[in-house]
Short mmCIF file of C-alpha atoms in Angstrom, two decimals:
data_model
loop_
_atom_site.label_atom_id
_atom_site.label_comp_id
_atom_site.label_asym_id
_atom_site.label_seq_id
_atom_site.Cartn_x
_atom_site.Cartn_y
_atom_site.Cartn_z
CA MET A 1127 45.57 1.40 3.43
CA ARG A 1128 42.51 -0.03 4.77
CA ILE A 1129 41.63 -3.25 3.67
CA PHE A 1130 38.35 -1.95 1.22
CA GLN A 1131 40.91 0.48 -0.25
CA LEU A 1132 42.80 -1.63 -0.97
CA ARG A 1133 40.32 -4.04 -2.88
CA ASP A 1134 38.97 -1.32 -4.41
CA ARG A 1135 42.29 -0.37 -5.87
CA THR A 1136 42.98 -4.20 -7.13
CA VAL A 1137 39.31 -4.63 -8.88
CA LYS A 1138 40.19 -0.63 -10.77
CA ASP A 1139 43.80 -1.69 -11.49
CA TYR A 1140 42.21 -5.32 -12.46
CA SER A 1141 39.69 -3.72 -15.14
CA SER A 1142 41.72 -1.59 -16.27
CA TYR A 1143 44.37 -4.53 -17.16
CA VAL A 1144 41.08 -6.59 -18.59
CA ARG A 1145 39.73 -3.52 -20.37
CA SER A 1146 43.35 -3.07 -22.33
CA PHE A 1147 43.25 -6.00 -24.06
CA ILE A 1148 39.36 -6.54 -25.05
CA LYS A 1149 38.59 -4.43 -28.62
CA ILE A 1150 35.63 -5.53 -29.56
CA LYS A 1151 34.15 -3.53 -32.91
CA ASP A 1152 30.09 -5.04 -32.50
CA ASP A 1153 28.42 -1.83 -30.69
CA ARG A 1154 26.37 -4.12 -28.65
CA THR A 1155 28.61 -6.82 -27.94
CA ARG A 1156 31.03 -3.98 -26.71
CA ARG A 1157 28.18 -2.53 -24.70
CA PHE A 1158 26.95 -5.44 -23.40
CA VAL A 1159 31.05 -6.45 -22.34
CA ASP A 1160 30.92 -2.73 -20.43
CA GLU A 1161 28.41 -3.59 -18.46
CA SER A 1162 28.97 -7.01 -17.17
CA LEU A 1163 32.40 -5.42 -16.32
CA ILE A 1164 30.71 -2.55 -14.41
CA ALA A 1165 28.55 -4.71 -13.03
CA GLY A 1166 31.43 -6.51 -11.37
CA HIS A 1167 30.64 -9.88 -13.02
CA LEU A 1168 34.85 -10.30 -13.10
CA TRP A 1169 35.30 -9.71 -9.30
CA PRO A 1170 32.94 -10.68 -6.30
CA ASP A 1171 31.87 -8.11 -4.11
CA PRO A 1172 34.54 -8.30 -0.77
CA LEU A 1173 33.09 -11.05 1.51
CA ILE A 1174 32.66 -10.73 5.67
CA GLN A 1175 32.74 -13.53 7.72
CA LEU A 1176 32.78 -13.64 11.50
CA ASN A 1177 35.48 -16.76 13.05
CA PRO A 1178 33.21 -18.70 15.16
CA SER A 1179 34.41 -19.88 18.66
CA PHE A 1180 34.50 -23.39 18.56
CA GLU A 1181 32.42 -25.60 20.99
CA TYR A 1182 35.17 -27.76 22.81
CA GLY A 1183 34.78 -31.62 22.62
CA ASP A 1184 36.39 -34.52 23.69
CA SER A 1185 40.02 -34.61 25.75
CA LEU A 1186 42.42 -37.04 24.45
CA SER A 1187 42.15 -38.76 27.74
CA SER A 1188 38.61 -39.43 27.40
CA LEU A 1189 39.05 -40.69 23.73
CA ALA A 1190 42.32 -43.34 25.15
CA GLU A 1191 40.26 -43.80 28.15
CA ASP A 1192 37.22 -45.22 25.59
CA GLY A 1193 39.96 -47.06 23.53
CA VAL A 1194 38.92 -44.24 20.22
CA LEU A 1195 42.92 -43.48 20.56
CA HIS A 1196 45.48 -45.19 21.78
CA PRO A 1197 46.46 -44.53 25.76
CA ASP A 1198 49.85 -43.03 25.34
CA LEU A 1199 48.55 -40.70 23.72
CA SER A 1200 47.16 -38.88 26.47
CA ARG A 1201 50.24 -39.15 28.38
CA ILE A 1202 52.67 -37.91 25.18
CA PHE A 1203 50.52 -34.53 23.98
CA ARG A 1204 49.73 -32.63 27.24
CA LEU A 1205 50.24 -28.57 27.26
CA PRO A 1206 53.23 -27.23 28.89
CA THR A 1207 52.78 -25.63 32.45
CA LYS A 1208 55.60 -23.74 34.30
CA GLY A 1209 56.54 -25.10 37.41
CA PRO A 1210 56.24 -28.10 39.49
CA GLU A 1211 52.68 -28.38 38.45
CA PRO A 1212 51.47 -31.73 36.45
CA SER A 1213 51.12 -30.86 32.81
CA GLU A 1214 47.49 -29.99 31.27
CA GLN A 1215 45.46 -32.26 29.30
CA ILE A 1216 44.44 -31.29 26.00
CA ARG A 1217 41.02 -30.71 25.11
CA LEU A 1218 39.82 -31.05 21.02
CA HIS A 1219 37.33 -28.86 19.58
CA ARG A 1220 33.91 -30.24 18.96
CA HIS A 1221 34.92 -30.58 15.06
CA GLN A 1222 38.11 -32.47 15.93
CA SER A 1223 36.41 -35.09 18.31
CA GLU A 1224 33.52 -35.97 15.54
CA ALA A 1225 36.53 -36.04 12.71
CA ILE A 1226 38.59 -39.03 15.38
CA HIS A 1227 35.27 -40.42 15.97
CA ALA A 1228 34.43 -40.88 11.99
CA ALA A 1229 38.25 -41.93 11.41
CA HIS A 1230 37.73 -44.89 14.19
#
């Protein structure tokens, strides 16, 4: 099943459920409620967002050298490598670097 079909089916099922316990005798009020349900006031339109590529920030090594983080962190937290190559340092995203600077 496609995601928008799933959403439409879920809204239809939920709408049916909500309508099953709404018994309004007053015509004007019933019309208002029906129009509100048809307009989708209880369920928003689907939200589509693109996942942005995060900008790179500081490395753990540079933060340790600047005294923002403990020096051992750049030694302890490194990316694993295969074979005899030295392990790689971890580079944070910009928002992570900014959060660490703000906390410091």
